[in-house]
Amino acid sequence: MPTTPPRPRPRRAAPRWLPSSLLLVLFALVTWQVAVEGPLARADERLGRAVIERSGFSGFLADLGNVEVALPVLAAAAGVAALRARRAGRARWWAALAVAGGAAVAVPLVVGPLQALFARPGPPPMAPDTGFYPSGHAATAVIFYGVAAVLLSPWLRRRGARLAARGTAAALVTGTAVGLVVHGYHWPLDVLGSLTAGLAALTAPRGRGGGRGGAASAAGVSPR
C-alpha cells in the first residue's frame, strides 16, 4: 500500500531572548566574582598585571571609550537616522534622537552607582583609586557605538554597508576593550562586565511580539 511520506518537522529557532539572557547570566557571574573577590577575580588580576604594556597606541585605543569621542559618533548617527526617517514621512522621525539621548544618559546613571557600590581597586597604574568595576569607558563604547550602528543599519540599502557599519562598531568596541586593559586603566573583568551588560541591552527583544531590534525597534524603524 502506498504511504504518504512524513512531513518534515519545521526547525524551531532559538528563543529570541536567549542571547541577552545568556549575556546577563555571564554579567551576574562576573559581578559575583568581583564582589566576593573569588578565584576568577584573583586570576583576572594576575592576567591584568601580566598584559600591561603602556604605549601611545594602547592609550589611543583606550581613549576611543571617552565620551568626547563616542558621543559625536552617536549624535551623528542619530541625526542621519532622524533625517532619513523624516524624509520617509515617518510620524516618529525624532525617535532616533530620543533613543540616542536615552542611551547617553543611561550609561552614567547605571555605571556610576555600581562603581561606588563595588569600589574595586584599579590596576597598578591607577592604584590606590577605587571604583573600577564596571568600566565606564567600555560601557560607553559598547552602548554608544552599538546604538549608532543599530540606528543607521535600517537606512543602509546595501547589505555590505550594513555589515560595514556593524563591523566598524565592533572594531571600535574591541579596540577600546584591549586598550583599557593593556594600558592598565582597567582589569579584564571590569571591561568584560560592561561588555556583557551592554550587549545584553542591545540584543534584548523589544515590543509585544518579542521582535528583536534593539534601539532601532525602539526608534520605530524595522531593521533590514
PDB file of C-alpha atoms in Angstrom, residues 21-204:
ATOM      1  CA  SER A  21      19.675  36.122  28.838  1.00  0.00           C
ATOM      2  CA  LEU A  22      22.992  34.306  28.454  1.00  0.00           C
ATOM      3  CA  LEU A  23      24.827  37.626  28.481  1.00  0.00           C
ATOM      4  CA  LEU A  24      23.044  38.646  31.666  1.00  0.00           C
ATOM      5  CA  VAL A  25      23.991  35.343  33.292  1.00  0.00           C
ATOM      6  CA  LEU A  26      27.628  35.962  32.376  1.00  0.00           C
ATOM      7  CA  PHE A  27      27.396  39.504  33.744  1.00  0.00           C
ATOM      8  CA  ALA A  28      25.940  38.170  37.000  1.00  0.00           C
ATOM      9  CA  LEU A  29      28.757  35.609  37.280  1.00  0.00           C
ATOM     10  CA  VAL A  30      31.445  38.226  36.711  1.00  0.00           C
ATOM     11  CA  THR A  31      29.808  40.645  39.142  1.00  0.00           C
ATOM     12  CA  TRP A  32      29.535  37.949  41.823  1.00  0.00           C
ATOM     13  CA  GLN A  33      33.208  37.046  41.486  1.00  0.00           C
ATOM     14  CA  VAL A  34      34.259  40.683  41.738  1.00  0.00           C
ATOM     15  CA  ALA A  35      32.008  41.268  44.757  1.00  0.00           C
ATOM     16  CA  VAL A  36      33.342  38.282  46.741  1.00  0.00           C
ATOM     17  CA  GLU A  37      36.902  38.543  45.372  1.00  0.00           C
ATOM     18  CA  GLY A  38      36.589  34.964  44.174  1.00  0.00           C
ATOM     19  CA  PRO A  39      39.112  32.851  42.257  1.00  0.00           C
ATOM     20  CA  LEU A  40      38.019  34.293  38.925  1.00  0.00           C
ATOM     21  CA  ALA A  41      38.685  37.818  40.180  1.00  0.00           C
ATOM     22  CA  ARG A  42      42.101  36.818  41.532  1.00  0.00           C
ATOM     23  CA  ALA A  43      43.041  35.182  38.241  1.00  0.00           C
ATOM     24  CA  ASP A  44      41.777  38.295  36.491  1.00  0.00           C
ATOM     25  CA  GLU A  45      44.169  40.492  38.444  1.00  0.00           C
ATOM     26  CA  ARG A  46      47.114  38.211  37.686  1.00  0.00           C
ATOM     27  CA  LEU A  47      46.253  38.348  33.993  1.00  0.00           C
ATOM     28  CA  GLY A  48      45.778  42.103  34.117  1.00  0.00           C
ATOM     29  CA  ARG A  49      49.228  42.676  35.614  1.00  0.00           C
ATOM     30  CA  ALA A  50      50.823  40.377  33.053  1.00  0.00           C
ATOM     31  CA  VAL A  51      49.441  42.135  29.971  1.00  0.00           C
ATOM     32  CA  ILE A  52      50.025  45.760  30.983  1.00  0.00           C
ATOM     33  CA  GLU A  53      52.320  47.386  28.447  1.00  0.00           C
ATOM     34  CA  ARG A  54      51.617  51.074  28.244  1.00  0.00           C
ATOM     35  CA  SER A  55      52.228  52.809  24.937  1.00  0.00           C
ATOM     36  CA  GLY A  56      50.844  55.638  22.909  1.00  0.00           C
ATOM     37  CA  PHE A  57      48.834  53.205  20.805  1.00  0.00           C
ATOM     38  CA  SER A  58      47.208  51.465  23.772  1.00  0.00           C
ATOM     39  CA  GLY A  59      46.346  54.873  25.207  1.00  0.00           C
ATOM     40  CA  PHE A  60      44.806  55.867  21.880  1.00  0.00           C
ATOM     41  CA  LEU A  61      42.663  52.730  21.829  1.00  0.00           C
ATOM     42  CA  ALA A  62      41.516  53.313  25.393  1.00  0.00           C
ATOM     43  CA  ASP A  63      40.538  56.879  24.527  1.00  0.00           C
ATOM     44  CA  LEU A  64      38.024  55.563  21.983  1.00  0.00           C
ATOM     45  CA  GLY A  65      35.799  54.975  25.006  1.00  0.00           C
ATOM     46  CA  ASN A  66      35.885  58.638  26.037  1.00  0.00           C
ATOM     47  CA  VAL A  67      32.544  60.421  25.891  1.00  0.00           C
ATOM     48  CA  GLU A  68      34.228  63.194  23.900  1.00  0.00           C
ATOM     49  CA  VAL A  69      34.988  60.672  21.152  1.00  0.00           C
ATOM     50  CA  ALA A  70      31.965  58.349  21.248  1.00  0.00           C
ATOM     51  CA  LEU A  71      29.210  60.915  21.781  1.00  0.00           C
ATOM     52  CA  PRO A  72      29.737  62.773  18.466  1.00  0.00           C
ATOM     53  CA  VAL A  73      29.570  59.426  16.648  1.00  0.00           C
ATOM     54  CA  LEU A  74      26.289  58.550  18.356  1.00  0.00           C
ATOM     55  CA  ALA A  75      24.868  62.030  17.744  1.00  0.00           C
ATOM     56  CA  ALA A  76      25.808  61.937  14.057  1.00  0.00           C
ATOM     57  CA  ALA A  77      24.243  58.512  13.559  1.00  0.00           C
ATOM     58  CA  ALA A  78      21.055  59.566  15.334  1.00  0.00           C
ATOM     59  CA  GLY A  79      20.892  62.750  13.279  1.00  0.00           C
ATOM     60  CA  VAL A  80      21.229  60.852   9.994  1.00  0.00           C
ATOM     61  CA  ALA A  81      18.610  58.296  11.065  1.00  0.00           C
ATOM     62  CA  ALA A  82      16.190  61.039  12.132  1.00  0.00           C
ATOM     63  CA  LEU A  83      16.679  62.943   8.887  1.00  0.00           C
ATOM     64  CA  ARG A  84      16.108  59.847   6.767  1.00  0.00           C
ATOM     65  CA  ALA A  85      13.012  58.960   8.789  1.00  0.00           C
ATOM     66  CA  ARG A  86      11.613  62.467   8.319  1.00  0.00           C
ATOM     67  CA  ARG A  87      12.201  62.341   4.571  1.00  0.00           C
ATOM     68  CA  ALA A  88      10.462  58.964   4.511  1.00  0.00           C
ATOM     69  CA  GLY A  89       7.412  60.511   6.163  1.00  0.00           C
ATOM     70  CA  ARG A  90       7.702  58.629   9.442  1.00  0.00           C
ATOM     71  CA  ALA A  91       5.493  60.097  12.152  1.00  0.00           C
ATOM     72  CA  ARG A  92       8.070  59.418  14.852  1.00  0.00           C
ATOM     73  CA  TRP A  93      11.073  60.599  12.881  1.00  0.00           C
ATOM     74  CA  TRP A  94      12.527  62.076  16.078  1.00  0.00           C
ATOM     75  CA  ALA A  95      12.594  58.704  17.888  1.00  0.00           C
ATOM     76  CA  ALA A  96      16.211  58.004  16.908  1.00  0.00           C
ATOM     77  CA  LEU A  97      17.250  61.212  18.659  1.00  0.00           C
ATOM     78  CA  ALA A  98      15.334  60.142  21.756  1.00  0.00           C
ATOM     79  CA  VAL A  99      16.970  56.710  21.757  1.00  0.00           C
ATOM     80  CA  ALA A 100      20.432  58.226  21.423  1.00  0.00           C
ATOM     81  CA  GLY A 101      19.728  60.707  24.201  1.00  0.00           C
ATOM     82  CA  GLY A 102      18.410  57.969  26.456  1.00  0.00           C
ATOM     83  CA  ALA A 103      21.493  55.844  25.836  1.00  0.00           C
ATOM     84  CA  ALA A 104      23.812  58.750  26.621  1.00  0.00           C
ATOM     85  CA  VAL A 105      22.028  59.403  29.917  1.00  0.00           C
ATOM     86  CA  ALA A 106      21.617  55.752  30.919  1.00  0.00           C
ATOM     87  CA  VAL A 107      25.311  54.829  30.887  1.00  0.00           C
ATOM     88  CA  PRO A 108      26.479  57.099  33.726  1.00  0.00           C
ATOM     89  CA  LEU A 109      23.266  56.540  35.680  1.00  0.00           C
ATOM     90  CA  VAL A 110      23.857  52.772  35.701  1.00  0.00           C
ATOM     91  CA  VAL A 111      27.652  52.579  35.831  1.00  0.00           C
ATOM     92  CA  GLY A 112      28.265  55.260  38.446  1.00  0.00           C
ATOM     93  CA  PRO A 113      26.299  53.645  41.312  1.00  0.00           C
ATOM     94  CA  LEU A 114      27.776  50.208  40.537  1.00  0.00           C
ATOM     95  CA  GLN A 115      31.305  51.582  40.676  1.00  0.00           C
ATOM     96  CA  ALA A 116      30.573  53.204  44.027  1.00  0.00           C
ATOM     97  CA  LEU A 117      28.962  50.020  45.335  1.00  0.00           C
ATOM     98  CA  PHE A 118      31.796  47.626  44.472  1.00  0.00           C
ATOM     99  CA  ALA A 119      34.651  50.121  44.953  1.00  0.00           C
ATOM    100  CA  ARG A 120      37.080  47.781  43.209  1.00  0.00           C
ATOM    101  CA  PRO A 121      40.693  48.955  43.282  1.00  0.00           C
ATOM    102  CA  GLY A 122      42.269  49.609  39.916  1.00  0.00           C
ATOM    103  CA  PRO A 123      45.363  48.060  38.306  1.00  0.00           C
ATOM    104  CA  PRO A 124      48.827  49.181  39.497  1.00  0.00           C
ATOM    105  CA  PRO A 125      48.987  52.274  37.246  1.00  0.00           C
ATOM    106  CA  MET A 126      45.697  53.517  38.729  1.00  0.00           C
ATOM    107  CA  ALA A 127      46.202  52.486  42.372  1.00  0.00           C
ATOM    108  CA  PRO A 128      45.153  53.375  45.029  1.00  0.00           C
ATOM    109  CA  ASP A 129      41.997  54.701  43.351  1.00  0.00           C
ATOM    110  CA  THR A 130      38.837  52.598  43.528  1.00  0.00           C
ATOM    111  CA  GLY A 131      35.589  52.343  41.576  1.00  0.00           C
ATOM    112  CA  PHE A 132      36.776  50.452  38.511  1.00  0.00           C
ATOM    113  CA  TYR A 133      34.004  47.848  38.145  1.00  0.00           C
ATOM    114  CA  PRO A 134      32.298  48.006  35.735  1.00  0.00           C
ATOM    115  CA  SER A 135      34.324  50.012  33.254  1.00  0.00           C
ATOM    116  CA  GLY A 136      32.655  53.272  32.301  1.00  0.00           C
ATOM    117  CA  HIS A 137      34.733  53.621  29.154  1.00  0.00           C
ATOM    118  CA  ALA A 138      33.857  50.111  27.975  1.00  0.00           C
ATOM    119  CA  ALA A 139      30.176  50.723  28.706  1.00  0.00           C
ATOM    120  CA  THR A 140      30.312  53.999  26.791  1.00  0.00           C
ATOM    121  CA  ALA A 141      31.931  52.281  23.801  1.00  0.00           C
ATOM    122  CA  VAL A 142      29.562  49.318  23.548  1.00  0.00           C
ATOM    123  CA  ILE A 143      26.396  51.372  24.064  1.00  0.00           C
ATOM    124  CA  PHE A 144      27.286  54.476  22.057  1.00  0.00           C
ATOM    125  CA  TYR A 145      28.877  52.720  19.078  1.00  0.00           C
ATOM    126  CA  GLY A 146      26.397  49.843  19.224  1.00  0.00           C
ATOM    127  CA  VAL A 147      23.349  52.096  19.255  1.00  0.00           C
ATOM    128  CA  ALA A 148      24.861  54.200  16.461  1.00  0.00           C
ATOM    129  CA  ALA A 149      25.222  51.117  14.260  1.00  0.00           C
ATOM    130  CA  VAL A 150      21.723  49.862  15.077  1.00  0.00           C
ATOM    131  CA  LEU A 151      20.141  53.230  14.290  1.00  0.00           C
ATOM    132  CA  LEU A 152      21.968  53.545  10.974  1.00  0.00           C
ATOM    133  CA  SER A 153      21.544  49.979   9.716  1.00  0.00           C
ATOM    134  CA  PRO A 154      17.855  50.187   8.672  1.00  0.00           C
ATOM    135  CA  TRP A 155      18.656  53.126   6.379  1.00  0.00           C
ATOM    136  CA  LEU A 156      21.591  51.498   4.613  1.00  0.00           C
ATOM    137  CA  ARG A 157      20.268  49.817   1.479  1.00  0.00           C
ATOM    138  CA  ARG A 158      23.219  47.604   0.688  1.00  0.00           C
ATOM    139  CA  ARG A 159      23.953  44.602   2.866  1.00  0.00           C
ATOM    140  CA  GLY A 160      27.658  45.360   2.614  1.00  0.00           C
ATOM    141  CA  ALA A 161      27.097  48.843   4.024  1.00  0.00           C
ATOM    142  CA  ARG A 162      25.127  47.446   6.946  1.00  0.00           C
ATOM    143  CA  LEU A 163      27.846  44.907   7.664  1.00  0.00           C
ATOM    144  CA  ALA A 164      30.457  47.659   7.443  1.00  0.00           C
ATOM    145  CA  ALA A 165      28.574  49.794   9.974  1.00  0.00           C
ATOM    146  CA  ARG A 166      28.264  46.925  12.435  1.00  0.00           C
ATOM    147  CA  GLY A 167      31.835  45.797  11.814  1.00  0.00           C
ATOM    148  CA  THR A 168      33.130  49.314  12.462  1.00  0.00           C
ATOM    149  CA  ALA A 169      31.209  49.469  15.731  1.00  0.00           C
ATOM    150  CA  ALA A 170      32.572  46.069  16.761  1.00  0.00           C
ATOM    151  CA  ALA A 171      36.117  47.140  15.896  1.00  0.00           C
ATOM    152  CA  LEU A 172      35.807  50.337  17.931  1.00  0.00           C
ATOM    153  CA  VAL A 173      34.445  48.454  20.930  1.00  0.00           C
ATOM    154  CA  THR A 174      37.134  45.767  20.673  1.00  0.00           C
ATOM    155  CA  GLY A 175      39.858  48.371  20.357  1.00  0.00           C
ATOM    156  CA  THR A 176      38.577  50.208  23.407  1.00  0.00           C
ATOM    157  CA  ALA A 177      38.454  46.995  25.443  1.00  0.00           C
ATOM    158  CA  VAL A 178      42.008  45.993  24.505  1.00  0.00           C
ATOM    159  CA  GLY A 179      43.350  49.481  25.125  1.00  0.00           C
ATOM    160  CA  LEU A 180      41.767  49.756  28.562  1.00  0.00           C
ATOM    161  CA  VAL A 181      43.349  46.504  29.724  1.00  0.00           C
ATOM    162  CA  VAL A 182      46.766  46.805  28.057  1.00  0.00           C
ATOM    163  CA  HIS A 183      47.199  50.423  29.133  1.00  0.00           C
ATOM    164  CA  GLY A 184      46.379  49.482  32.723  1.00  0.00           C
ATOM    165  CA  TYR A 185      43.230  51.528  33.082  1.00  0.00           C
ATOM    166  CA  HIS A 186      41.053  48.524  33.983  1.00  0.00           C
ATOM    167  CA  TRP A 187      41.188  44.861  34.920  1.00  0.00           C
ATOM    168  CA  PRO A 188      39.883  42.494  32.219  1.00  0.00           C
ATOM    169  CA  LEU A 189      36.756  41.649  34.228  1.00  0.00           C
ATOM    170  CA  ASP A 190      35.921  45.351  34.540  1.00  0.00           C
ATOM    171  CA  VAL A 191      35.735  45.501  30.768  1.00  0.00           C
ATOM    172  CA  LEU A 192      34.005  42.134  30.370  1.00  0.00           C
ATOM    173  CA  GLY A 193      31.284  43.133  32.814  1.00  0.00           C
ATOM    174  CA  SER A 194      30.474  46.274  30.859  1.00  0.00           C
ATOM    175  CA  LEU A 195      30.554  44.477  27.519  1.00  0.00           C
ATOM    176  CA  THR A 196      28.193  41.706  28.608  1.00  0.00           C
ATOM    177  CA  ALA A 197      25.712  44.127  30.168  1.00  0.00           C
ATOM    178  CA  GLY A 198      25.848  46.464  27.175  1.00  0.00           C
ATOM    179  CA  LEU A 199      25.421  43.689  24.621  1.00  0.00           C
ATOM    180  CA  ALA A 200      22.524  42.271  26.634  1.00  0.00           C
ATOM    181  CA  ALA A 201      20.806  45.647  26.385  1.00  0.00           C
ATOM    182  CA  LEU A 202      21.456  45.867  22.648  1.00  0.00           C
ATOM    183  CA  THR A 203      20.167  42.360  21.907  1.00  0.00           C
ATOM    184  CA  ALA A 204      17.161  42.388  24.244  1.00  0.00           C
TER     185      ALA A 204
END
